[in-house]
Tab-separated table of C-alpha atoms in Angstrom:
chain	number	residue	atom	x	y	z
A	1	LYS	CA	121.257	116.015	117.408
A	2	LYS	CA	120.904	118.587	114.515
A	3	GLU	CA	119.161	121.661	115.396
A	4	GLU	CA	115.915	122.180	113.254
A	5	LYS	CA	115.782	125.276	111.293
A	6	LYS	CA	112.570	127.172	111.534
A	7	GLU	CA	111.113	129.336	108.535
A	8	GLU	CA	109.474	132.319	109.101
A	9	ALA	CA	105.951	132.112	107.959
A	10	LYS	CA	105.324	134.126	105.074
A	11	PRO	CA	102.072	135.448	103.397
A	12	ALA	CA	100.836	133.518	100.397
A	13	ASP	CA	101.583	134.747	97.115
A	14	ASN	CA	97.862	134.688	95.947
A	15	GLU	CA	96.576	136.457	99.229
A	16	LYS	CA	93.988	138.681	97.994
A	17	SER	CA	93.602	142.541	99.062
A	18	LYS	CA	90.547	143.376	100.860
A	19	ILE	CA	89.808	146.110	98.528
A	20	ASP	CA	89.388	144.353	94.997
A	21	GLY	CA	91.826	141.415	94.928
A	22	ASN	CA	94.468	142.909	92.887
A	23	THR	CA	97.708	140.880	93.458
A	24	LYS	CA	100.424	142.395	91.233
A	25	SER	CA	103.313	144.202	92.517
A	26	ASP	CA	105.774	146.700	90.929
A	27	GLY	CA	108.600	144.325	92.353
A	28	ALA	CA	109.827	146.971	94.859
A	29	GLU	CA	111.444	145.441	97.959
A	30	PRO	CA	109.640	146.502	101.529
A	31	SER	CA	111.657	149.658	102.522
A	32	GLU	CA	113.563	149.749	105.842
A	33	LYS	CA	112.077	153.270	106.207
A	34	THR	CA	108.838	151.884	107.048
A	35	LYS	CA	110.391	150.847	110.635
A	36	GLU	CA	109.381	152.534	113.713
A	37	ARG	CA	111.370	155.749	114.456
A	38	GLU	CA	111.599	157.588	117.841
A	39	CYS	CA	111.888	161.276	118.737
A	40	PRO	CA	115.516	161.932	120.086
A	41	ASP	CA	115.280	162.060	123.845
A	42	HIS	CA	116.592	165.663	124.196
A	43	LEU	CA	113.909	166.867	121.884
A	44	ARG	CA	111.144	165.612	123.681
A	45	PRO	CA	110.304	168.130	126.292
A	46	TRP	CA	110.679	171.135	124.158
A	47	VAL	CA	108.611	169.448	121.252
A	48	ASP	CA	105.795	168.677	123.998
A	49	ASP	CA	105.775	172.141	125.335
A	50	CYS	CA	105.467	173.737	121.651
A	51	ILE	CA	102.427	171.372	121.076
A	52	ARG	CA	100.919	172.420	124.545
A	53	ARG	CA	101.457	175.830	123.602
A	54	LEU	CA	100.000	175.619	120.150
A	55	GLU	CA	96.997	173.999	121.510
A	56	THR	CA	96.089	176.897	123.407
A	57	ILE	CA	94.673	178.360	120.288
A	58	LEU	CA	91.618	176.150	120.911
A	59	VAL	CA	90.798	178.197	124.159
A	60	ASN	CA	91.610	181.570	122.403
A	61	PRO	CA	91.143	181.286	118.700
A	62	ALA	CA	92.111	184.906	118.283
A	63	ALA	CA	95.649	184.173	119.305
A	64	PHE	CA	98.658	183.927	117.088
A	65	ILE	CA	101.893	182.213	116.908
A	66	THR	CA	103.773	185.171	117.713
A	67	GLN	CA	102.247	185.217	121.428
A	68	LEU	CA	103.104	181.568	121.621
A	69	MET	CA	106.525	180.930	120.045
A	70	HIS	CA	109.409	183.150	119.573
A	71	MET	CA	110.647	183.118	115.866
A	72	ASN	CA	113.671	181.514	116.602
A	73	GLU	CA	111.667	178.629	118.018
A	74	VAL	CA	109.928	178.470	114.867
A	75	VAL	CA	113.262	178.326	112.682
A	76	ASN	CA	114.514	175.560	115.437
A	77	VAL	CA	111.227	173.357	114.301
A	78	LEU	CA	112.114	174.076	110.554
A	79	GLN	CA	115.728	172.888	111.254
A	80	ALA	CA	114.688	169.909	113.355
A	81	ILE	CA	112.200	168.513	110.831
A	82	THR	CA	114.467	168.587	107.991
A	83	PRO	CA	116.431	165.738	108.400
A	84	ILE	CA	113.392	163.531	109.787
A	85	ILE	CA	111.677	164.244	106.374
A	86	MET	CA	114.692	163.422	104.422
A	87	GLU	CA	115.046	159.967	106.235
A	88	GLU	CA	111.539	159.174	104.293
A	89	GLY	CA	111.720	158.505	100.767
A	90	SER	CA	110.248	160.574	97.823
A	91	LEU	CA	107.720	157.882	97.983
A	92	ALA	CA	106.995	158.089	101.859
A	93	GLU	CA	105.833	154.384	102.861
A	94	CYS	CA	103.881	153.112	105.910
A	95	GLU	CA	101.531	150.624	106.943
A	96	ALA	CA	97.850	150.200	107.648
A	97	PRO	CA	95.990	151.275	109.666
A	98	CYS	CA	96.048	154.754	108.598
A	99	LYS	CA	93.896	157.455	108.402
A	100	VAL	CA	94.240	159.733	105.399
A	101	VAL	CA	93.744	163.693	105.668
A	102	GLY	CA	93.056	166.070	102.956
A	103	ASP	CA	93.331	169.903	102.642
A	104	ILE	CA	93.660	171.666	105.940
A	105	HIS	CA	94.122	175.434	104.552
A	106	GLY	CA	95.291	177.166	107.733
A	107	GLN	CA	91.869	176.110	109.546
A	108	PHE	CA	93.509	175.296	112.964
A	109	VAL	CA	90.521	175.161	114.934
A	110	HIS	CA	88.248	173.037	112.442
A	111	MET	CA	91.620	170.579	112.203
A	112	HIS	CA	91.383	170.152	115.986
A	113	MET	CA	87.593	169.623	115.796
A	114	LEU	CA	88.268	166.834	113.287
A	115	PHE	CA	91.133	165.423	115.587
A	116	ASP	CA	88.353	165.057	118.247
A	117	LEU	CA	86.257	162.958	115.842
A	118	ILE	CA	89.045	160.782	114.214
A	119	GLY	CA	91.433	160.570	116.920
A	120	ARG	CA	94.914	162.003	117.360
A	121	VAL	CA	98.497	161.105	116.657
A	122	PRO	CA	100.221	158.979	118.086
A	123	GLN	CA	97.279	156.966	118.888
A	124	GLU	CA	96.130	157.048	115.339
A	125	ARG	CA	98.819	156.835	112.233
A	126	MET	CA	97.958	159.770	109.835
A	127	MET	CA	99.054	160.619	106.408
A	128	PHE	CA	98.292	164.210	105.403
A	129	LEU	CA	97.828	164.928	101.750
A	130	GLY	CA	99.484	168.597	101.656
A	131	ASP	CA	97.794	172.188	101.428
A	132	TYR	CA	98.405	172.907	105.017
A	133	VAL	CA	98.549	176.674	104.187
A	134	ASP	CA	96.901	179.310	102.526
A	135	ARG	CA	93.369	180.572	102.803
A	136	GLY	CA	92.541	180.038	106.588
A	137	PRO	CA	93.887	182.626	109.364
A	138	HIS	CA	96.100	179.976	110.977
A	139	SER	CA	98.403	178.818	108.163
A	140	ILE	CA	101.654	179.011	110.230
A	141	GLU	CA	99.978	177.552	113.335
A	142	VAL	CA	98.802	174.556	111.374
A	143	VAL	CA	101.956	173.768	109.460
A	144	ILE	CA	104.077	174.370	112.676
A	145	TYR	CA	101.673	172.068	114.837
A	146	LEU	CA	102.032	169.281	112.361
A	147	PHE	CA	105.849	169.573	112.006
A	148	CYS	CA	105.946	169.303	116.102
A	149	LEU	CA	104.006	166.241	115.834
A	150	LYS	CA	106.260	164.817	113.031
A	151	ILE	CA	109.190	165.553	115.147
A	152	ARG	CA	107.732	164.081	118.217
A	153	TYR	CA	106.012	161.045	116.396
A	154	PRO	CA	108.123	160.431	113.237
A	155	SER	CA	106.626	157.112	112.611
A	156	ARG	CA	103.120	157.912	113.236
A	157	ILE	CA	102.458	160.769	110.985
A	158	VAL	CA	103.361	161.417	107.233
A	159	LEU	CA	103.259	164.642	105.803
A	160	LEU	CA	103.122	164.893	102.048
A	161	ARG	CA	103.458	168.046	99.565
A	162	GLY	CA	100.533	169.804	98.209
A	163	ASN	CA	100.630	172.521	95.476
A	164	HIS	CA	100.384	175.425	98.114
A	165	GLU	CA	103.594	174.091	99.516
A	166	THR	CA	105.242	175.695	96.678
A	167	PRO	CA	106.431	179.464	96.458
A	168	ALA	CA	104.834	180.278	93.431
A	169	VAL	CA	101.300	179.724	94.977
A	170	ASN	CA	101.890	180.328	98.833
A	171	LYS	CA	103.585	183.659	97.986
A	172	ILE	CA	100.027	184.890	96.235
A	173	TYR	CA	97.226	183.058	98.233
A	174	GLY	CA	98.085	183.974	101.831
A	175	PHE	CA	100.751	182.354	103.561
A	176	TYR	CA	103.528	185.005	102.545
A	177	ALA	CA	101.070	187.803	103.722
A	178	GLU	CA	100.465	185.882	107.091
A	179	LEU	CA	104.203	185.640	107.840
A	180	CYS	CA	104.769	189.244	107.152
A	181	ASN	CA	101.706	190.318	109.177
A	182	LYS	CA	102.547	188.273	112.067
A	183	PHE	CA	106.565	188.537	112.137
A	184	GLY	CA	107.151	191.556	110.301
A	185	TYR	CA	109.966	192.146	108.095
A	186	PRO	CA	111.725	188.902	109.121
A	187	GLY	CA	108.784	187.254	108.017
A	188	ILE	CA	110.121	187.539	104.613
A	189	GLY	CA	113.444	185.467	105.626
A	190	LEU	CA	111.192	183.000	107.467
A	191	TRP	CA	109.183	182.504	104.050
A	192	TYR	CA	112.291	181.366	102.546
A	193	ASP	CA	113.144	179.076	105.488
A	194	PHE	CA	109.680	177.415	105.027
A	195	GLN	CA	110.178	176.986	101.333
A	196	SER	CA	113.519	174.909	101.829
A	197	VAL	CA	111.517	172.627	104.125
A	198	PHE	CA	108.392	172.337	101.715
A	199	ASN	CA	110.893	171.478	99.059
A	200	ARG	CA	111.777	168.355	100.973
A	201	LEU	CA	108.306	167.035	101.576
A	202	PRO	CA	107.711	163.443	100.062
A	203	LEU	CA	105.542	163.789	96.856
A	204	ALA	CA	103.461	160.697	97.418
A	205	GLY	CA	102.715	158.170	99.955
A	206	LEU	CA	102.331	154.396	99.830
A	207	ILE	CA	100.366	152.561	102.670
A	208	SER	CA	100.861	148.804	102.901
A	209	LYS	CA	102.255	148.554	99.384
A	210	LYS	CA	98.594	148.942	97.944
A	211	VAL	CA	96.905	152.489	98.760
A	212	LEU	CA	98.698	155.121	96.512
A	213	CYS	CA	98.360	158.720	98.106
A	214	MET	CA	99.135	162.030	96.840
A	215	HIS	CA	97.824	165.607	96.625
A	216	GLY	CA	96.927	166.117	92.807
A	217	GLY	CA	96.648	162.760	90.817
A	218	LEU	CA	98.232	160.873	88.242
A	219	SER	CA	100.949	161.763	85.576
A	220	PRO	CA	101.406	160.461	81.870
A	221	ASP	CA	105.189	160.447	82.910
A	222	LEU	CA	104.454	157.830	85.920
A	223	PRO	CA	104.699	154.314	84.484
A	224	ASN	CA	105.782	152.715	88.033
A	225	LEU	CA	106.178	153.719	91.571
A	226	ASP	CA	109.968	153.577	91.204
A	227	ILE	CA	109.886	156.807	89.300
A	228	ILE	CA	108.594	158.560	92.445
A	229	ARG	CA	110.984	156.739	94.614
A	230	GLY	CA	113.736	158.327	92.128
A	231	ILE	CA	112.842	161.866	92.664
A	232	VAL	CA	115.528	163.717	94.088
A	233	ARG	CA	114.947	166.168	96.885
A	234	PRO	CA	115.236	169.098	97.627
A	235	CYS	CA	113.165	169.897	94.305
A	236	GLU	CA	110.857	172.645	93.185
A	237	PRO	CA	108.215	171.872	90.760
A	238	LEU	CA	108.459	173.981	87.538
A	239	ASP	CA	105.679	174.531	84.869
A	240	LYS	CA	104.971	170.600	83.826
A	241	GLY	CA	106.251	167.189	84.115
A	242	LEU	CA	106.001	164.621	87.105
A	243	LEU	CA	106.273	166.721	89.724
A	244	ILE	CA	103.689	169.145	88.451
A	245	ASP	CA	101.261	166.351	87.858
A	246	LEU	CA	101.646	164.815	91.356
A	247	LEU	CA	100.665	167.994	92.753
A	248	TRP	CA	98.181	169.647	90.290
A	249	SER	CA	96.345	166.773	88.204
A	250	ASP	CA	92.522	165.985	88.537
A	251	PRO	CA	90.423	163.155	87.716
A	252	THR	CA	87.416	163.767	85.529
A	253	ASN	CA	84.204	162.064	84.486
A	254	LYS	CA	84.105	163.657	81.058
A	255	GLY	CA	86.227	160.966	79.191
A	256	GLU	CA	88.488	157.974	79.695
A	257	GLY	CA	91.945	159.106	78.726
A	258	TRP	CA	94.048	162.272	79.389
A	259	PHE	CA	92.916	165.651	78.751
A	260	HIS	CA	94.494	169.474	79.195
A	261	SER	CA	93.409	170.936	82.426
A	262	ILE	CA	90.863	173.386	82.770
A	263	ARG	CA	93.302	175.109	85.325
A	264	GLY	CA	95.856	175.871	82.669
A	265	ILE	CA	98.416	173.695	84.313
A	266	SER	CA	98.752	169.586	84.188
A	267	TYR	CA	96.301	167.358	83.278
A	268	MET	CA	92.906	165.825	83.831
A	269	PHE	CA	92.715	161.826	83.568
A	270	GLY	CA	89.586	159.533	83.041
A	271	LYS	CA	88.660	156.581	84.918
A	272	ALA	CA	90.388	154.121	82.202
A	273	VAL	CA	93.626	155.772	82.953
A	274	VAL	CA	93.041	154.903	86.736
A	275	ALA	CA	92.257	151.377	86.049
A	276	HIS	CA	95.157	150.943	83.819
A	277	PHE	CA	97.796	152.460	86.445
A	278	CYS	CA	96.350	150.163	89.059
A	279	GLU	CA	96.289	147.049	86.905
A	280	LYS	CA	100.047	147.897	85.913
A	281	THR	CA	101.513	148.759	89.417
A	282	GLY	CA	99.447	146.435	91.731
A	283	VAL	CA	97.830	149.487	93.491
A	284	ASP	CA	94.447	148.903	94.610
A	285	LEU	CA	93.124	152.388	95.359
A	286	ILE	CA	94.507	155.962	94.904
A	287	ILE	CA	93.785	158.564	97.403
A	288	ARG	CA	94.263	162.123	96.666
A	289	ALA	CA	92.917	165.777	97.768
A	290	HIS	CA	93.272	169.077	95.757
A	291	GLN	CA	89.476	169.784	95.122
A	292	VAL	CA	86.624	170.671	97.483
A	293	VAL	CA	83.986	168.057	97.473
A	294	GLN	CA	80.486	168.765	99.311
A	295	ASP	CA	80.813	165.381	101.440
A	296	GLY	CA	84.488	165.750	101.962
A	297	TYR	CA	85.170	162.563	100.030
A	298	GLU	CA	84.125	161.247	96.608
A	299	PHE	CA	84.637	158.306	94.438
A	300	MET	CA	85.636	158.099	90.927
A	301	GLY	CA	83.501	155.640	88.754
A	302	GLY	CA	84.919	152.105	89.460
A	303	ARG	CA	85.843	152.965	93.102
A	304	LYS	CA	89.624	152.869	92.325
A	305	LEU	CA	90.130	156.620	93.298
A	306	ILE	CA	89.075	158.757	96.083
A	307	THR	CA	89.204	162.580	96.578
A	308	VAL	CA	89.459	163.760	100.400
A	309	PHE	CA	89.120	167.213	101.494
A	310	SER	CA	89.456	167.995	105.270
A	311	ALA	CA	88.717	171.948	105.472
A	312	PRO	CA	84.886	172.210	106.260
A	313	ASN	CA	83.093	175.349	104.773
A	314	TYR	CA	86.130	176.226	102.371
A	315	CYS	CA	86.900	179.789	102.161
A	316	ASN	CA	83.420	180.371	103.496
A	317	GLN	CA	82.315	180.044	99.793
A	318	PHE	CA	81.355	176.464	100.021
A	319	SER	CA	79.058	174.583	102.648
A	320	ASN	CA	81.092	171.222	102.264
A	321	ALA	CA	81.801	169.030	105.027
A	322	ALA	CA	85.262	167.761	106.092
A	323	ALA	CA	86.280	164.155	105.890
A	324	VAL	CA	89.109	161.426	106.132
A	325	VAL	CA	89.540	158.317	104.802
A	326	CYS	CA	90.121	155.355	107.096
A	327	ILE	CA	92.163	152.390	106.091
A	328	ASP	CA	92.185	149.671	108.396
A	329	ALA	CA	94.493	146.762	109.085
A	330	GLU	CA	92.798	144.617	106.769
A	331	LEU	CA	92.757	147.560	103.959
A	332	LYS	CA	89.018	147.832	104.378
A	333	VAL	CA	88.001	151.425	103.508
A	334	SER	CA	85.586	153.744	105.518
A	335	PHE	CA	85.038	157.216	106.138
A	336	GLN	CA	84.785	159.710	109.005
A	337	GLN	CA	82.845	163.115	108.329
A	338	MET	CA	82.424	166.218	110.203
A	339	ALA	CA	80.092	169.462	109.222
A	340	VAL	CA	80.319	172.626	110.888
A	341	PRO	CA	78.001	175.793	110.949
A	342	LEU	CA	78.606	178.552	108.404
A	343	GLN	CA	79.533	181.793	109.530
A	344	PRO	CA	76.684	184.431	109.822
A	345	GLY	CA	75.682	185.982	106.408
A	346	SER	CA	77.536	183.368	104.476
A	347	ARG	CA	76.566	182.924	100.783
A	348	ALA	CA	78.247	179.746	100.739
A	349	LYS	CA	77.314	177.129	98.097
A	350	PRO	CA	77.321	173.582	97.619
A	351	ALA	CA	80.594	172.305	96.002
A	352	PRO	CA	80.473	170.801	92.649
A	353	VAL	CA	80.769	167.141	91.792
A	354	ILE	CA	84.202	166.178	90.736
A	355	ALA	CA	84.494	162.933	88.716
A	356	ALA	CA	81.831	160.960	90.658
A	357	ASP	CA	79.527	158.449	88.516
A	358	PRO	CA	76.026	159.846	88.761
A	359	ASN	CA	74.753	156.239	88.483
A	360	GLU	CA	76.808	154.830	91.477
A	361	PRO	CA	75.142	155.036	94.898
A	362	LYS	CA	77.038	157.093	97.544
A	363	VAL	CA	78.830	155.548	100.393
A	364	GLN	CA	77.812	156.596	103.891
A	365	PRO	CA	80.360	157.554	106.516
A	366	ALA	CA	81.002	155.189	109.253
A	367	LEU	CA	81.022	158.230	111.678
A	368	ARG	CA	79.501	161.304	111.271
A	369	LYS	CA	79.506	164.447	113.513
A	370	ASP	CA	77.161	167.553	112.665
A	371	TYR	CA	78.086	170.595	114.615
A	372	ARG	CA	75.361	172.315	112.591
A	373	SER	CA	72.395	170.868	114.733
A	374	ASN	CA	74.380	172.146	117.880
A	375	PRO	CA	76.369	175.301	116.991
A	376	VAL	CA	77.096	176.110	120.509
A	377	ALA	CA	79.165	172.827	120.699
A	378	ALA	CA	81.218	173.915	117.948
A	379	PRO	CA	84.143	176.173	118.740
A	380	GLN	CA	84.574	179.274	116.538
A	381	ALA	CA	87.382	179.889	114.273
A	382	ALA	CA	88.917	183.204	113.655
A	383	ALA	CA	87.920	185.346	110.879
A	384	PRO	CA	89.006	183.891	107.577
A	385	ALA	CA	92.296	185.634	105.965
A	386	PRO	CA	91.849	188.494	103.552
A	387	ALA	CA	90.567	187.605	100.085
A	388	ALA	CA	93.062	186.334	97.627
A	389	PRO	CA	92.543	185.975	93.855
A	390	PRO	CA	90.355	183.185	93.057
A	391	THR	CA	91.788	179.737	92.375
A	392	PRO	CA	90.596	175.824	92.615
A	393	ALA	CA	91.834	174.260	95.930
């Protein structure tokens, strides 16, 4: 008797996305790098202990990393994570379900309050869109904690690069000064070590081949996703081009096409640019961070683009909530949101609208936690870092 050959069941070519039914593809084959990876056995006890020690900051928010880890350990973390992030592509790929997190900006306590709401790695897969450092009091602690999670659970967390993970920015807006204040003169060398890792972080992420994520936004130099895949790392964005745009560009509701950015760097892009890019590449949704928004999330008109921001009460200048975008296994989108009390005497104001269509109804969060109604339940973060020159997120 001849053996019968069994064919594996393949999804139908015309199976529609749950977001908007777009079925086109950029032709890329599924990446082997989406396979589950494990932390080496010899690293697990040490990394688990680093994570445990850093979490003691939640009990004592006045504690800093120098009280919890020796500088040599920080260097060891940077060395351990380098090959792990280089195993991923410049376009890091993962599968849904996944939770997408925006800017953190050194707000370690608030980040953990958010984790208490949305869940934690490894139970949840998360993609972070950059801007881990600057502004807040615990930039080093935030980025080392996330690096430790990446070492321990490499397939459960994706760390993208933000515009503040560049030397020109984080030397001015707090990270360099924090390293020098906490580690003294050796902090200067440590700053260069961090830049070496930042230069290797992926520039964008792709969830289930349909949801494109980056820190900033689109670029005129981005005709397809293979352009991102082809970026050679380590790399350092200069003053213009694809790398700068992925980290710096912004959406706008003031027009349909491309415009020079009010930041003085990169571009602003309208709804028509987003629609054309999605049609051409087969992407159903773009999620980016980079700008503070009052609800922690905001749709651009047409609902093809979401801005997400995860640092509540940003710089104590805004009264914004923090949020994450939740992509479930069927690629359905929902939001989880957290609001925390302002510091006493704060004159924070609501964050401005970025690119939302004023005629489009707001999407309500699926889960919301408002600590402002019960401030006692909200842990207090340490005082913010000294003021730096003003700049957008």
